[in-house]
Amino acid sequence: MPDNPISQSGQSLLFLTDEQLRKGIEAMFFAYRGFTADPDRILADMEYGRAHHRAIHFIHRSPGTTVNNLLSILGVTKQSLNRVLRTLIEDGLVESRVGKQDKRERHLHLTEKGAQLERSLSDAQRDRMRAAYRAAGPVAVAGFRQVLEAMMDQDLRRSYDTLKDRGA
Amino acid sequence: MPDNPISQSGQSLLFLTDEQLRKGIEAMFFAYRGFTADPDRILADMEYGRAHHRAIHFIHRSPGTTVNNLLSILGVTKQSLNRVLRTLIEDGLVESRVGKQDKRERHLHLTEKGAQLERSLSDAQRDRMRAAYRAAGPVAVAGFRQVLEAMMDQDLRRSYDTLKDRGA
DNA sequence: GAGGATAAGTCAGCCTTGTTGACATTCCAA
DNA sequence: TTGGAATGTCAACAAGGCTGACTTATCCTC
């Protein structure tokens, strides 16, 4: 029975059919649009974009993080990040402090103004996430997290876990 | 007990804390990077990008779809889509056929060459999705889909359901 | 049949955000 | 003291979004 999606052990593998996988792929595509929609709307009114949101999020998450650390989390070139950081610093949302041990490093912090924007962005994003979590329930949420974690590249998984542990 | 994340009904709502929501947000961010990584690698060697991938995916998914329909699914302007479609048609990956009932419409189909690229892209993406699904198991996968569907905007949810039903 | 609505395509120009490459500065460590 | 690491900057470029204006062809309705 070569077409029967049942494993040798007798466990159903229907969730691994190409059709199911394609549905998962499309779900990721459409859901990610929703995921970014609310912050994008807020940022569209300002002179900022999604790249600024990401920088602000992770600076808020890890105050005092270095540029290099941020670079590896965001996965962009230092030139791209620098352009974003420069505008955030110029506009007084982010503060760059020379390192004490290592003066080559710059430690990044949100100013009060930056923290305000961070709050309005993450409030909007959390509201949607909360509604989705509430609609789906705790069991679904656990599964959601499991699948997403299994989908990450190894190095990103490490970044994710580091961030995860720190706040736990 | 204002700080106790337990609902009045007695059911635990620990999964709705800001901390849990933030973890979900970061999981989406990192997982989406993995989600697009494999097709991106394939496309980087060619003159195409993620926008071409999306067009190819949905033309494959709904052969004969019109430009307007594709537009609403992808959520971009016709100018953006047109730029992508033009190159795909010029390169012989997509065929544009004048509508029979309504001659204003163009119905889009993948050529054999286009179908080949679609296969190599979706194979790569499915491989990762399959590994994630397998690692997480069927219960987690059901939850994953539930949360993603609850995260979509209403109009995208409708597009998603339409695509979902057609293939089922 | 005329006129408005619709589908598609195109041109021009702009923005964000990514890329490479080259180069300067600063500072730590061998 | 010298090499390498971390940071920053400049220039140039590309993908892929966007708006606005416009044309062409077709359809539908009055």
mmCIF file of C-alpha atoms (C1' of nucleotides) in Angstrom:
data_model
loop_
_atom_site.group_PDB
_atom_site.id
_atom_site.type_symbol
_atom_site.label_atom_id
_atom_site.label_comp_id
_atom_site.label_asym_id
_atom_site.label_seq_id
_atom_site.Cartn_x
_atom_site.Cartn_y
_atom_site.Cartn_z
ATOM 1 C CA MET A 1 0.000 0.000 0.000
ATOM 2 C CA PRO A 2 2.396 2.683 -1.202
ATOM 3 C CA ASP A 3 -0.179 5.503 -1.272
ATOM 4 C CA ASN A 4 -1.513 4.945 2.204
ATOM 5 C CA PRO A 5 -0.161 7.639 4.532
ATOM 6 C CA ILE A 6 -0.009 5.287 7.514
ATOM 7 C CA SER A 7 3.339 4.578 9.097
ATOM 8 C CA GLN A 8 4.709 1.124 9.667
ATOM 9 C CA SER A 9 4.085 1.566 13.350
ATOM 10 C CA GLY A 10 0.395 2.092 12.629
ATOM 11 C CA GLN A 11 0.372 5.765 13.658
ATOM 12 C CA SER A 12 -1.497 8.133 11.344
ATOM 13 C CA LEU A 13 0.789 10.426 9.373
ATOM 14 C CA LEU A 14 -2.009 12.208 7.553
ATOM 15 C CA PHE A 15 -0.661 15.510 8.881
ATOM 16 C CA LEU A 16 2.508 14.974 6.855
ATOM 17 C CA THR A 17 0.879 14.785 3.409
ATOM 18 C CA ASP A 18 2.010 17.320 0.834
ATOM 19 C CA GLU A 19 -1.465 18.818 0.975
ATOM 20 C CA GLN A 20 -1.252 19.368 4.729
ATOM 21 C CA LEU A 21 2.230 20.807 4.424
ATOM 22 C CA ARG A 22 1.100 23.209 1.727
ATOM 23 C CA LYS A 23 -1.744 24.383 3.943
ATOM 24 C CA GLY A 24 0.782 25.026 6.693
ATOM 25 C CA ILE A 25 2.948 26.998 4.284
ATOM 26 C CA GLU A 26 0.040 29.167 3.209
ATOM 27 C CA ALA A 27 -1.064 29.624 6.819
ATOM 28 C CA MET A 28 2.416 30.949 7.648
ATOM 29 C CA PHE A 29 2.275 33.328 4.711
ATOM 30 C CA PHE A 30 -1.132 34.811 5.528
ATOM 31 C CA ALA A 31 -0.626 34.830 9.289
ATOM 32 C CA TYR A 32 2.670 36.686 9.025
ATOM 33 C CA ARG A 33 0.888 39.442 7.151
ATOM 34 C CA GLY A 34 -1.524 39.812 10.051
ATOM 35 C CA PHE A 35 1.333 39.551 12.510
ATOM 36 C CA THR A 36 3.069 42.619 11.087
ATOM 37 C CA ALA A 37 -0.030 44.571 10.018
ATOM 38 C CA ASP A 38 -0.683 46.528 13.219
ATOM 39 C CA PRO A 39 2.850 47.787 13.897
ATOM 40 C CA ASP A 40 3.207 48.561 10.185
ATOM 41 C CA ARG A 41 0.153 50.789 10.352
ATOM 42 C CA ILE A 42 1.588 52.699 13.296
ATOM 43 C CA LEU A 43 4.998 53.057 11.678
ATOM 44 C CA ALA A 44 3.560 54.166 8.347
ATOM 45 C CA ASP A 45 2.470 57.436 9.943
ATOM 46 C CA MET A 46 6.030 58.109 11.049
ATOM 47 C CA GLU A 47 9.221 58.045 9.047
ATOM 48 C CA TYR A 48 9.988 54.519 10.211
ATOM 49 C CA GLY A 49 9.583 51.021 8.838
ATOM 50 C CA ARG A 50 9.642 47.431 9.956
ATOM 51 C CA ALA A 51 13.408 47.487 10.351
ATOM 52 C CA HIS A 52 13.097 50.184 12.993
ATOM 53 C CA HIS A 53 10.485 48.128 14.806
ATOM 54 C CA ARG A 54 12.777 45.110 14.947
ATOM 55 C CA ALA A 55 15.692 47.132 16.282
ATOM 56 C CA ILE A 56 13.511 48.772 18.913
ATOM 57 C CA HIS A 57 12.025 45.458 19.960
ATOM 58 C CA PHE A 58 15.325 43.740 20.594
ATOM 59 C CA ILE A 59 16.953 46.744 22.234
ATOM 60 C CA HIS A 60 13.999 46.868 24.608
ATOM 61 C CA ARG A 61 14.315 43.143 25.127
ATOM 62 C CA SER A 62 18.016 43.206 25.883
ATOM 63 C CA PRO A 63 18.945 46.660 27.172
ATOM 64 C CA GLY A 64 22.635 47.370 26.785
ATOM 65 C CA THR A 65 23.059 44.908 23.936
ATOM 66 C CA THR A 66 25.967 45.609 21.601
ATOM 67 C CA VAL A 67 25.645 46.415 17.934
ATOM 68 C CA ASN A 68 27.280 43.145 16.976
ATOM 69 C CA ASN A 69 24.888 41.163 19.097
ATOM 70 C CA LEU A 70 21.933 42.935 17.571
ATOM 71 C CA LEU A 71 23.407 42.267 14.149
ATOM 72 C CA SER A 72 23.460 38.526 14.641
ATOM 73 C CA ILE A 73 19.922 38.477 16.014
ATOM 74 C CA LEU A 74 18.480 40.536 13.180
ATOM 75 C CA GLY A 75 20.521 38.821 10.485
ATOM 76 C CA VAL A 76 21.275 41.906 8.432
ATOM 77 C CA THR A 77 24.507 43.637 7.503
ATOM 78 C CA LYS A 78 25.984 46.246 9.788
ATOM 79 C CA GLN A 79 25.427 48.847 7.095
ATOM 80 C CA SER A 80 21.697 48.144 7.028
ATOM 81 C CA LEU A 81 21.425 48.171 10.781
ATOM 82 C CA ASN A 82 23.602 51.240 11.061
ATOM 83 C CA ARG A 83 21.334 53.269 8.819
ATOM 84 C CA VAL A 84 18.366 52.351 11.009
ATOM 85 C CA LEU A 85 20.209 52.920 14.281
ATOM 86 C CA ARG A 86 21.528 56.280 13.139
ATOM 87 C CA THR A 87 18.036 57.649 12.556
ATOM 88 C CA LEU A 88 16.795 56.236 15.856
ATOM 89 C CA ILE A 89 19.709 57.832 17.719
ATOM 90 C CA GLU A 90 19.321 61.152 15.866
ATOM 91 C CA ASP A 91 15.622 61.191 16.719
ATOM 92 C CA GLY A 92 16.369 60.524 20.366
ATOM 93 C CA LEU A 93 14.718 57.122 20.613
ATOM 94 C CA VAL A 94 17.890 55.138 21.202
ATOM 95 C CA GLU A 95 20.983 55.953 23.222
ATOM 96 C CA SER A 96 24.385 54.547 22.319
ATOM 97 C CA ARG A 97 26.801 54.291 25.236
ATOM 98 C CA VAL A 98 30.485 53.549 24.892
ATOM 99 C CA GLY A 99 31.380 50.301 26.656
ATOM 100 C CA LYS A 100 33.154 50.474 29.994
ATOM 101 C CA GLN A 101 35.197 47.296 29.772
ATOM 102 C CA ASP A 102 35.572 47.422 26.017
ATOM 103 C CA LYS A 103 35.389 50.952 24.715
ATOM 104 C CA ARG A 104 35.009 49.751 21.125
ATOM 105 C CA GLU A 105 31.584 48.450 21.920
ATOM 106 C CA ARG A 106 28.442 50.548 21.881
ATOM 107 C CA HIS A 107 25.724 49.547 24.302
ATOM 108 C CA LEU A 108 22.222 50.357 23.123
ATOM 109 C CA HIS A 109 19.375 51.551 25.309
ATOM 110 C CA LEU A 110 15.932 52.970 24.628
ATOM 111 C CA THR A 111 15.278 56.492 25.822
ATOM 112 C CA GLU A 112 11.927 57.265 27.442
ATOM 113 C CA LYS A 113 10.699 58.414 24.039
ATOM 114 C CA GLY A 114 11.929 55.172 22.485
ATOM 115 C CA ALA A 115 10.298 53.125 25.214
ATOM 116 C CA GLN A 116 7.029 54.900 24.515
ATOM 117 C CA LEU A 117 7.102 53.917 20.858
ATOM 118 C CA GLU A 118 8.110 50.390 21.798
ATOM 119 C CA ARG A 119 5.087 50.162 24.046
ATOM 120 C CA SER A 120 2.639 51.358 21.442
ATOM 121 C CA LEU A 121 4.072 48.937 18.870
ATOM 122 C CA SER A 122 4.167 45.911 21.112
ATOM 123 C CA ASP A 123 0.764 46.692 22.587
ATOM 124 C CA ALA A 124 -0.733 46.537 19.115
ATOM 125 C CA GLN A 125 1.081 43.337 18.255
ATOM 126 C CA ARG A 126 0.288 41.719 21.578
ATOM 127 C CA ASP A 127 -3.394 42.550 21.262
ATOM 128 C CA ARG A 128 -3.625 40.539 18.087
ATOM 129 C CA MET A 129 -1.527 37.721 19.510
ATOM 130 C CA ARG A 130 -3.653 37.655 22.625
ATOM 131 C CA ALA A 131 -6.859 37.439 20.613
ATOM 132 C CA ALA A 132 -5.413 34.582 18.554
ATOM 133 C CA TYR A 133 -4.166 32.754 21.659
ATOM 134 C CA ARG A 134 -7.496 33.191 23.407
ATOM 135 C CA ALA A 135 -9.424 31.943 20.391
ATOM 136 C CA ALA A 136 -7.197 28.900 19.982
ATOM 137 C CA GLY A 137 -6.700 27.919 23.623
ATOM 138 C CA PRO A 138 -3.665 26.801 25.649
ATOM 139 C CA VAL A 139 -3.188 23.414 24.017
ATOM 140 C CA ALA A 140 -3.112 24.953 20.569
ATOM 141 C CA VAL A 141 -0.709 27.632 21.786
ATOM 142 C CA ALA A 142 1.711 25.006 23.056
ATOM 143 C CA GLY A 143 1.587 23.274 19.679
ATOM 144 C CA PHE A 144 2.025 26.572 17.871
ATOM 145 C CA ARG A 145 5.204 27.285 19.791
ATOM 146 C CA GLN A 146 6.520 23.757 19.307
ATOM 147 C CA VAL A 147 6.144 23.843 15.526
ATOM 148 C CA LEU A 148 7.636 27.329 15.225
ATOM 149 C CA GLU A 149 10.641 26.358 17.301
ATOM 150 C CA ALA A 150 11.187 23.300 15.141
ATOM 151 C CA MET A 151 11.069 25.518 12.059
ATOM 152 C CA MET A 152 13.948 27.778 13.106
ATOM 153 C CA ASP A 153 17.483 27.509 11.867
ATOM 154 C CA GLN A 154 19.865 26.260 14.514
ATOM 155 C CA ASP A 155 21.660 29.545 15.117
ATOM 156 C CA LEU A 156 18.408 31.468 15.308
ATOM 157 C CA ARG A 157 17.048 28.862 17.654
ATOM 158 C CA ARG A 158 19.948 29.612 19.945
ATOM 159 C CA SER A 159 19.257 33.352 19.845
ATOM 160 C CA TYR A 160 15.611 32.662 20.536
ATOM 161 C CA ASP A 161 16.373 30.408 23.489
ATOM 162 C CA THR A 162 18.787 32.919 24.962
ATOM 163 C CA LEU A 163 16.153 35.629 24.812
ATOM 164 C CA LYS A 164 13.557 33.234 26.088
ATOM 165 C CA ASP A 165 15.541 32.146 29.110
ATOM 166 C CA ARG A 166 16.518 35.624 30.143
ATOM 167 C CA GLY A 167 12.920 36.711 30.606
ATOM 168 C CA ALA A 168 11.611 33.503 32.178
ATOM 169 C CA MET B 1 -5.794 39.096 43.476
ATOM 170 C CA PRO B 2 -5.084 41.444 40.600
ATOM 171 C CA ASP B 3 -1.711 39.970 39.698
ATOM 172 C CA ASN B 4 -2.834 36.375 39.610
ATOM 173 C CA PRO B 5 -3.248 35.249 36.022
ATOM 174 C CA ILE B 6 -6.107 32.910 36.840
ATOM 175 C CA SER B 7 -9.502 33.541 35.331
ATOM 176 C CA GLN B 8 -12.685 33.814 37.299
ATOM 177 C CA SER B 9 -13.793 30.484 35.910
ATOM 178 C CA GLY B 10 -10.741 28.915 37.498
ATOM 179 C CA GLN B 11 -9.077 28.031 34.213
ATOM 180 C CA SER B 12 -5.387 28.885 33.943
ATOM 181 C CA LEU B 13 -4.660 31.808 31.648
ATOM 182 C CA LEU B 14 -0.915 31.669 32.146
ATOM 183 C CA PHE B 15 -0.505 31.346 28.384
ATOM 184 C CA LEU B 16 -1.932 34.859 28.001
ATOM 185 C CA THR B 17 0.663 36.713 30.059
ATOM 186 C CA ASP B 18 2.611 39.458 28.304
ATOM 187 C CA GLU B 19 5.702 37.326 28.712
ATOM 188 C CA GLN B 20 4.105 34.386 26.902
ATOM 189 C CA LEU B 21 2.780 36.654 24.176
ATOM 190 C CA ARG B 22 6.215 38.149 23.658
ATOM 191 C CA LYS B 23 7.706 34.716 23.311
ATOM 192 C CA GLY B 24 5.100 33.937 20.673
ATOM 193 C CA ILE B 25 5.967 37.148 18.838
ATOM 194 C CA GLU B 26 9.661 36.321 18.827
ATOM 195 C CA ALA B 27 8.949 32.741 17.780
ATOM 196 C CA MET B 28 7.031 34.059 14.766
ATOM 197 C CA PHE B 29 9.894 36.366 13.877
ATOM 198 C CA PHE B 30 12.609 33.728 14.012
ATOM 199 C CA ALA B 31 10.502 30.953 12.501
ATOM 200 C CA TYR B 32 9.521 33.058 9.513
ATOM 201 C CA ARG B 33 13.190 33.540 8.744
ATOM 202 C CA GLY B 34 13.620 29.783 8.623
ATOM 203 C CA PHE B 35 10.427 29.419 6.663
ATOM 204 C CA THR B 36 11.733 31.565 3.803
ATOM 205 C CA ALA B 37 15.416 30.632 4.032
ATOM 206 C CA ASP B 38 15.455 27.626 1.705
ATOM 207 C CA PRO B 39 13.513 29.117 -1.230
ATOM 208 C CA ASP B 40 15.511 32.330 -0.814
ATOM 209 C CA ARG B 41 18.732 30.392 -1.227
ATOM 210 C CA ILE B 42 17.494 28.822 -4.460
ATOM 211 C CA LEU B 43 16.209 32.114 -5.835
ATOM 212 C CA ALA B 44 19.387 34.004 -4.954
ATOM 213 C CA ASP B 45 21.247 32.044 -7.632
ATOM 214 C CA MET B 46 18.736 33.191 -10.230
ATOM 215 C CA GLU B 47 17.524 36.673 -11.058
ATOM 216 C CA TYR B 48 14.432 36.165 -8.927
ATOM 217 C CA GLY B 49 13.335 37.068 -5.432
ATOM 218 C CA ARG B 50 10.686 36.260 -2.886
ATOM 219 C CA ALA B 51 8.057 38.151 -4.846
ATOM 220 C CA HIS B 52 8.529 35.769 -7.777
ATOM 221 C CA HIS B 53 8.205 32.825 -5.458
ATOM 222 C CA ARG B 54 4.883 34.044 -4.125
ATOM 223 C CA ALA B 55 3.484 34.639 -7.605
ATOM 224 C CA ILE B 56 4.619 31.214 -8.785
ATOM 225 C CA HIS B 57 3.199 29.539 -5.713
ATOM 226 C CA PHE B 58 -0.278 30.948 -6.100
ATOM 227 C CA ILE B 59 -0.408 30.508 -9.864
ATOM 228 C CA HIS B 60 0.494 26.878 -9.325
ATOM 229 C CA ARG B 61 -2.102 26.675 -6.616
ATOM 230 C CA SER B 62 -4.905 28.202 -8.685
ATOM 231 C CA PRO B 63 -4.117 27.645 -12.359
ATOM 232 C CA GLY B 64 -5.986 30.061 -14.599
ATOM 233 C CA THR B 65 -6.328 32.670 -11.877
ATOM 234 C CA THR B 66 -6.731 36.232 -13.085
ATOM 235 C CA VAL B 67 -4.316 39.057 -12.391
ATOM 236 C CA ASN B 68 -6.865 40.817 -10.180
ATOM 237 C CA ASN B 69 -7.420 37.721 -8.100
ATOM 238 C CA LEU B 70 -3.690 37.235 -7.620
ATOM 239 C CA LEU B 71 -3.427 40.880 -6.665
ATOM 240 C CA SER B 72 -5.878 40.541 -3.799
ATOM 241 C CA ILE B 73 -4.232 37.365 -2.528
ATOM 242 C CA LEU B 74 -0.738 38.844 -2.564
ATOM 243 C CA GLY B 75 -1.837 42.216 -1.244
ATOM 244 C CA VAL B 76 0.421 44.307 -3.462
ATOM 245 C CA THR B 77 -0.277 46.917 -6.119
ATOM 246 C CA LYS B 78 -0.725 45.920 -9.745
ATOM 247 C CA GLN B 79 2.455 47.815 -10.597
ATOM 248 C CA SER B 80 4.469 45.691 -8.212
ATOM 249 C CA LEU B 81 2.890 42.460 -9.389
ATOM 250 C CA ASN B 82 3.179 43.464 -13.011
ATOM 251 C CA ARG B 83 6.913 43.949 -12.750
ATOM 252 C CA VAL B 84 7.260 40.427 -11.400
ATOM 253 C CA LEU B 85 4.794 38.848 -13.821
ATOM 254 C CA ARG B 86 6.422 40.506 -16.802
ATOM 255 C CA THR B 87 9.785 38.922 -16.105
ATOM 256 C CA LEU B 88 8.200 35.537 -15.435
ATOM 257 C CA ILE B 89 6.299 35.698 -18.738
ATOM 258 C CA GLU B 90 9.350 36.941 -20.667
ATOM 259 C CA ASP B 91 11.426 34.119 -19.219
ATOM 260 C CA GLY B 92 8.804 31.568 -20.217
ATOM 261 C CA LEU B 93 7.824 30.444 -16.722
ATOM 262 C CA VAL B 94 4.282 31.796 -16.828
ATOM 263 C CA GLU B 95 1.747 31.911 -19.628
ATOM 264 C CA SER B 96 -0.916 34.633 -19.841
ATOM 265 C CA ARG B 97 -4.048 33.624 -21.740
ATOM 266 C CA VAL B 98 -6.840 35.977 -22.794
ATOM 267 C CA GLY B 99 -10.129 35.084 -21.099
ATOM 268 C CA LYS B 100 -12.805 33.330 -23.129
ATOM 269 C CA GLN B 101 -15.912 34.743 -21.450
ATOM 270 C CA ASP B 102 -14.306 38.071 -20.561
ATOM 271 C CA LYS B 103 -11.561 39.041 -22.943
ATOM 272 C CA ARG B 104 -10.300 41.768 -20.607
ATOM 273 C CA GLU B 105 -9.065 39.152 -18.187
ATOM 274 C CA ARG B 106 -5.740 37.364 -18.394
ATOM 275 C CA HIS B 107 -5.622 33.864 -17.028
ATOM 276 C CA LEU B 108 -2.261 32.794 -15.639
ATOM 277 C CA HIS B 109 -0.709 29.362 -15.952
ATOM 278 C CA LEU B 110 2.708 27.918 -15.223
ATOM 279 C CA THR B 111 4.617 26.531 -18.187
ATOM 280 C CA GLU B 112 6.510 23.277 -17.776
ATOM 281 C CA LYS B 113 9.608 25.322 -16.998
ATOM 282 C CA GLY B 114 7.658 27.327 -14.418
ATOM 283 C CA ALA B 115 6.256 24.176 -12.872
ATOM 284 C CA GLN B 116 9.808 22.853 -12.549
ATOM 285 C CA LEU B 117 10.922 25.883 -10.567
ATOM 286 C CA GLU B 118 7.777 25.731 -8.463
ATOM 287 C CA ARG B 119 8.579 22.140 -7.601
ATOM 288 C CA SER B 120 12.130 22.837 -6.558
ATOM 289 C CA LEU B 121 11.011 25.769 -4.404
ATOM 290 C CA SER B 122 8.128 24.018 -2.721
ATOM 291 C CA ASP B 123 10.151 20.841 -2.240
ATOM 292 C CA ALA B 124 12.696 22.817 -0.245
ATOM 293 C CA GLN B 125 10.058 24.587 1.780
ATOM 294 C CA ARG B 126 8.059 21.423 2.381
ATOM 295 C CA ASP B 127 11.124 19.548 3.552
ATOM 296 C CA ARG B 128 11.622 22.017 6.356
ATOM 297 C CA MET B 129 7.932 22.095 7.185
ATOM 298 C CA ARG B 130 7.816 18.310 7.209
ATOM 299 C CA ALA B 131 10.753 18.101 9.585
ATOM 300 C CA ALA B 132 9.127 20.631 11.899
ATOM 301 C CA TYR B 133 5.776 18.836 11.755
ATOM 302 C CA ARG B 134 7.399 15.487 12.393
ATOM 303 C CA ALA B 135 9.366 16.826 15.337
ATOM 304 C CA ALA B 136 6.315 18.465 16.900
ATOM 305 C CA GLY B 137 3.700 15.790 16.217
ATOM 306 C CA PRO B 138 0.087 15.903 15.013
ATOM 307 C CA VAL B 139 -1.444 17.538 18.093
ATOM 308 C CA ALA B 140 1.050 20.387 17.960
ATOM 309 C CA VAL B 141 0.452 20.781 14.236
ATOM 310 C CA ALA B 142 -3.282 21.174 14.779
ATOM 311 C CA GLY B 143 -2.609 23.857 17.378
ATOM 312 C CA PHE B 144 -0.103 25.560 15.103
ATOM 313 C CA ARG B 145 -2.696 25.860 12.363
ATOM 314 C CA GLN B 146 -5.377 27.038 14.772
ATOM 315 C CA VAL B 147 -3.295 29.881 16.143
ATOM 316 C CA LEU B 148 -2.106 30.978 12.696
ATOM 317 C CA GLU B 149 -5.648 31.034 11.361
ATOM 318 C CA ALA B 150 -6.761 33.135 14.319
ATOM 319 C CA MET B 151 -3.929 35.558 13.606
ATOM 320 C CA MET B 152 -5.025 36.360 10.042
ATOM 321 C CA ASP B 153 -6.949 39.429 9.009
ATOM 322 C CA GLN B 154 -10.511 38.647 8.029
ATOM 323 C CA ASP B 155 -10.086 39.184 4.305
ATOM 324 C CA LEU B 156 -6.902 37.144 4.201
ATOM 325 C CA ARG B 157 -8.622 34.453 6.199
ATOM 326 C CA ARG B 158 -11.211 34.251 3.451
ATOM 327 C CA SER B 159 -8.548 33.916 0.758
ATOM 328 C CA TYR B 160 -6.847 31.254 2.808
ATOM 329 C CA ASP B 161 -10.059 29.293 3.313
ATOM 330 C CA THR B 162 -10.920 29.471 -0.363
ATOM 331 C CA LEU B 163 -7.524 28.068 -1.289
ATOM 332 C CA LYS B 164 -7.786 25.511 1.461
ATOM 333 C CA ASP B 165 -11.165 24.211 0.403
ATOM 334 C CA ARG B 166 -10.303 23.942 -3.239
ATOM 335 C CA GLY B 167 -7.504 21.467 -2.638
ATOM 336 C CA ALA B 168 -9.262 19.417 0.034
ATOM 337 C "C1'" DG C 1 -25.192 53.243 -29.610
ATOM 338 C "C1'" DA C 2 -23.025 56.026 -25.971
ATOM 339 C "C1'" DG C 3 -20.921 56.324 -21.725
ATOM 340 C "C1'" DG C 4 -19.280 54.601 -17.588
ATOM 341 C "C1'" DA C 5 -17.111 50.763 -15.213
ATOM 342 C "C1'" DT C 6 -13.730 47.224 -15.147
ATOM 343 C "C1'" DA C 7 -9.256 44.546 -16.222
ATOM 344 C "C1'" DA C 8 -4.909 44.959 -17.464
ATOM 345 C "C1'" DG C 9 -0.738 47.107 -18.597
ATOM 346 C "C1'" DT C 10 2.724 50.899 -18.567
ATOM 347 C "C1'" DC C 11 5.639 55.000 -17.406
ATOM 348 C "C1'" DA C 12 7.800 57.851 -14.055
ATOM 349 C "C1'" DG C 13 9.346 58.615 -9.666
ATOM 350 C "C1'" DC C 14 9.826 57.750 -4.846
ATOM 351 C "C1'" DC C 15 10.929 55.046 -0.351
ATOM 352 C "C1'" DT C 16 12.635 51.348 2.636
ATOM 353 C "C1'" DT C 17 15.664 47.972 3.309
ATOM 354 C "C1'" DG C 18 18.594 44.809 1.870
ATOM 355 C "C1'" DT C 19 23.373 44.012 -0.494
ATOM 356 C "C1'" DT C 20 28.972 44.717 -1.559
ATOM 357 C "C1'" DG C 21 33.183 46.976 -1.342
ATOM 358 C "C1'" DA C 22 36.441 50.138 0.431
ATOM 359 C "C1'" DC C 23 38.238 52.516 4.118
ATOM 360 C "C1'" DA C 24 39.111 55.004 8.844
ATOM 361 C "C1'" DT C 25 39.218 54.803 13.701
ATOM 362 C "C1'" DT C 26 39.805 52.924 18.051
ATOM 363 C "C1'" DC C 27 41.445 49.789 21.173
ATOM 364 C "C1'" DC C 28 42.703 45.159 23.014
ATOM 365 C "C1'" DA C 29 45.896 41.527 23.242
ATOM 366 C "C1'" DA C 30 49.649 38.752 21.826
ATOM 367 C "C1'" DT D 1 54.200 47.511 18.668
ATOM 368 C "C1'" DT D 2 51.636 45.421 15.602
ATOM 369 C "C1'" DG D 3 47.741 42.626 14.060
ATOM 370 C "C1'" DG D 4 43.086 41.871 14.456
ATOM 371 C "C1'" DA D 5 38.506 42.882 16.150
ATOM 372 C "C1'" DA D 6 34.613 46.068 16.703
ATOM 373 C "C1'" DT D 7 32.525 49.925 15.014
ATOM 374 C "C1'" DG D 8 31.276 53.381 11.898
ATOM 375 C "C1'" DT D 9 30.987 55.732 7.381
ATOM 376 C "C1'" DC D 10 30.727 56.559 2.344
ATOM 377 C "C1'" DA D 11 29.262 55.165 -2.173
ATOM 378 C "C1'" DA D 12 26.738 52.535 -5.259
ATOM 379 C "C1'" DC D 13 23.348 49.375 -6.328
ATOM 380 C "C1'" DA D 14 19.051 46.128 -6.453
ATOM 381 C "C1'" DA D 15 14.620 44.232 -5.032
ATOM 382 C "C1'" DG D 16 10.299 45.242 -4.217
ATOM 383 C "C1'" DG D 17 7.083 47.958 -2.083
ATOM 384 C "C1'" DC D 18 4.328 52.543 -3.025
ATOM 385 C "C1'" DT D 19 1.532 56.656 -5.572
ATOM 386 C "C1'" DG D 20 -0.229 58.982 -9.538
ATOM 387 C "C1'" DA D 21 -1.380 59.436 -14.198
ATOM 388 C "C1'" DC D 22 -2.567 57.430 -18.319
ATOM 389 C "C1'" DT D 23 -3.846 54.064 -22.265
ATOM 390 C "C1'" DT D 24 -6.171 50.225 -24.247
ATOM 391 C "C1'" DA D 25 -9.540 46.940 -24.584
ATOM 392 C "C1'" DT D 26 -13.650 45.088 -23.219
ATOM 393 C "C1'" DC D 27 -17.981 44.718 -21.012
ATOM 394 C "C1'" DC D 28 -22.326 46.208 -19.288
ATOM 395 C "C1'" DT D 29 -26.137 49.194 -18.673
ATOM 396 C "C1'" DC D 30 -29.058 52.873 -19.807
#
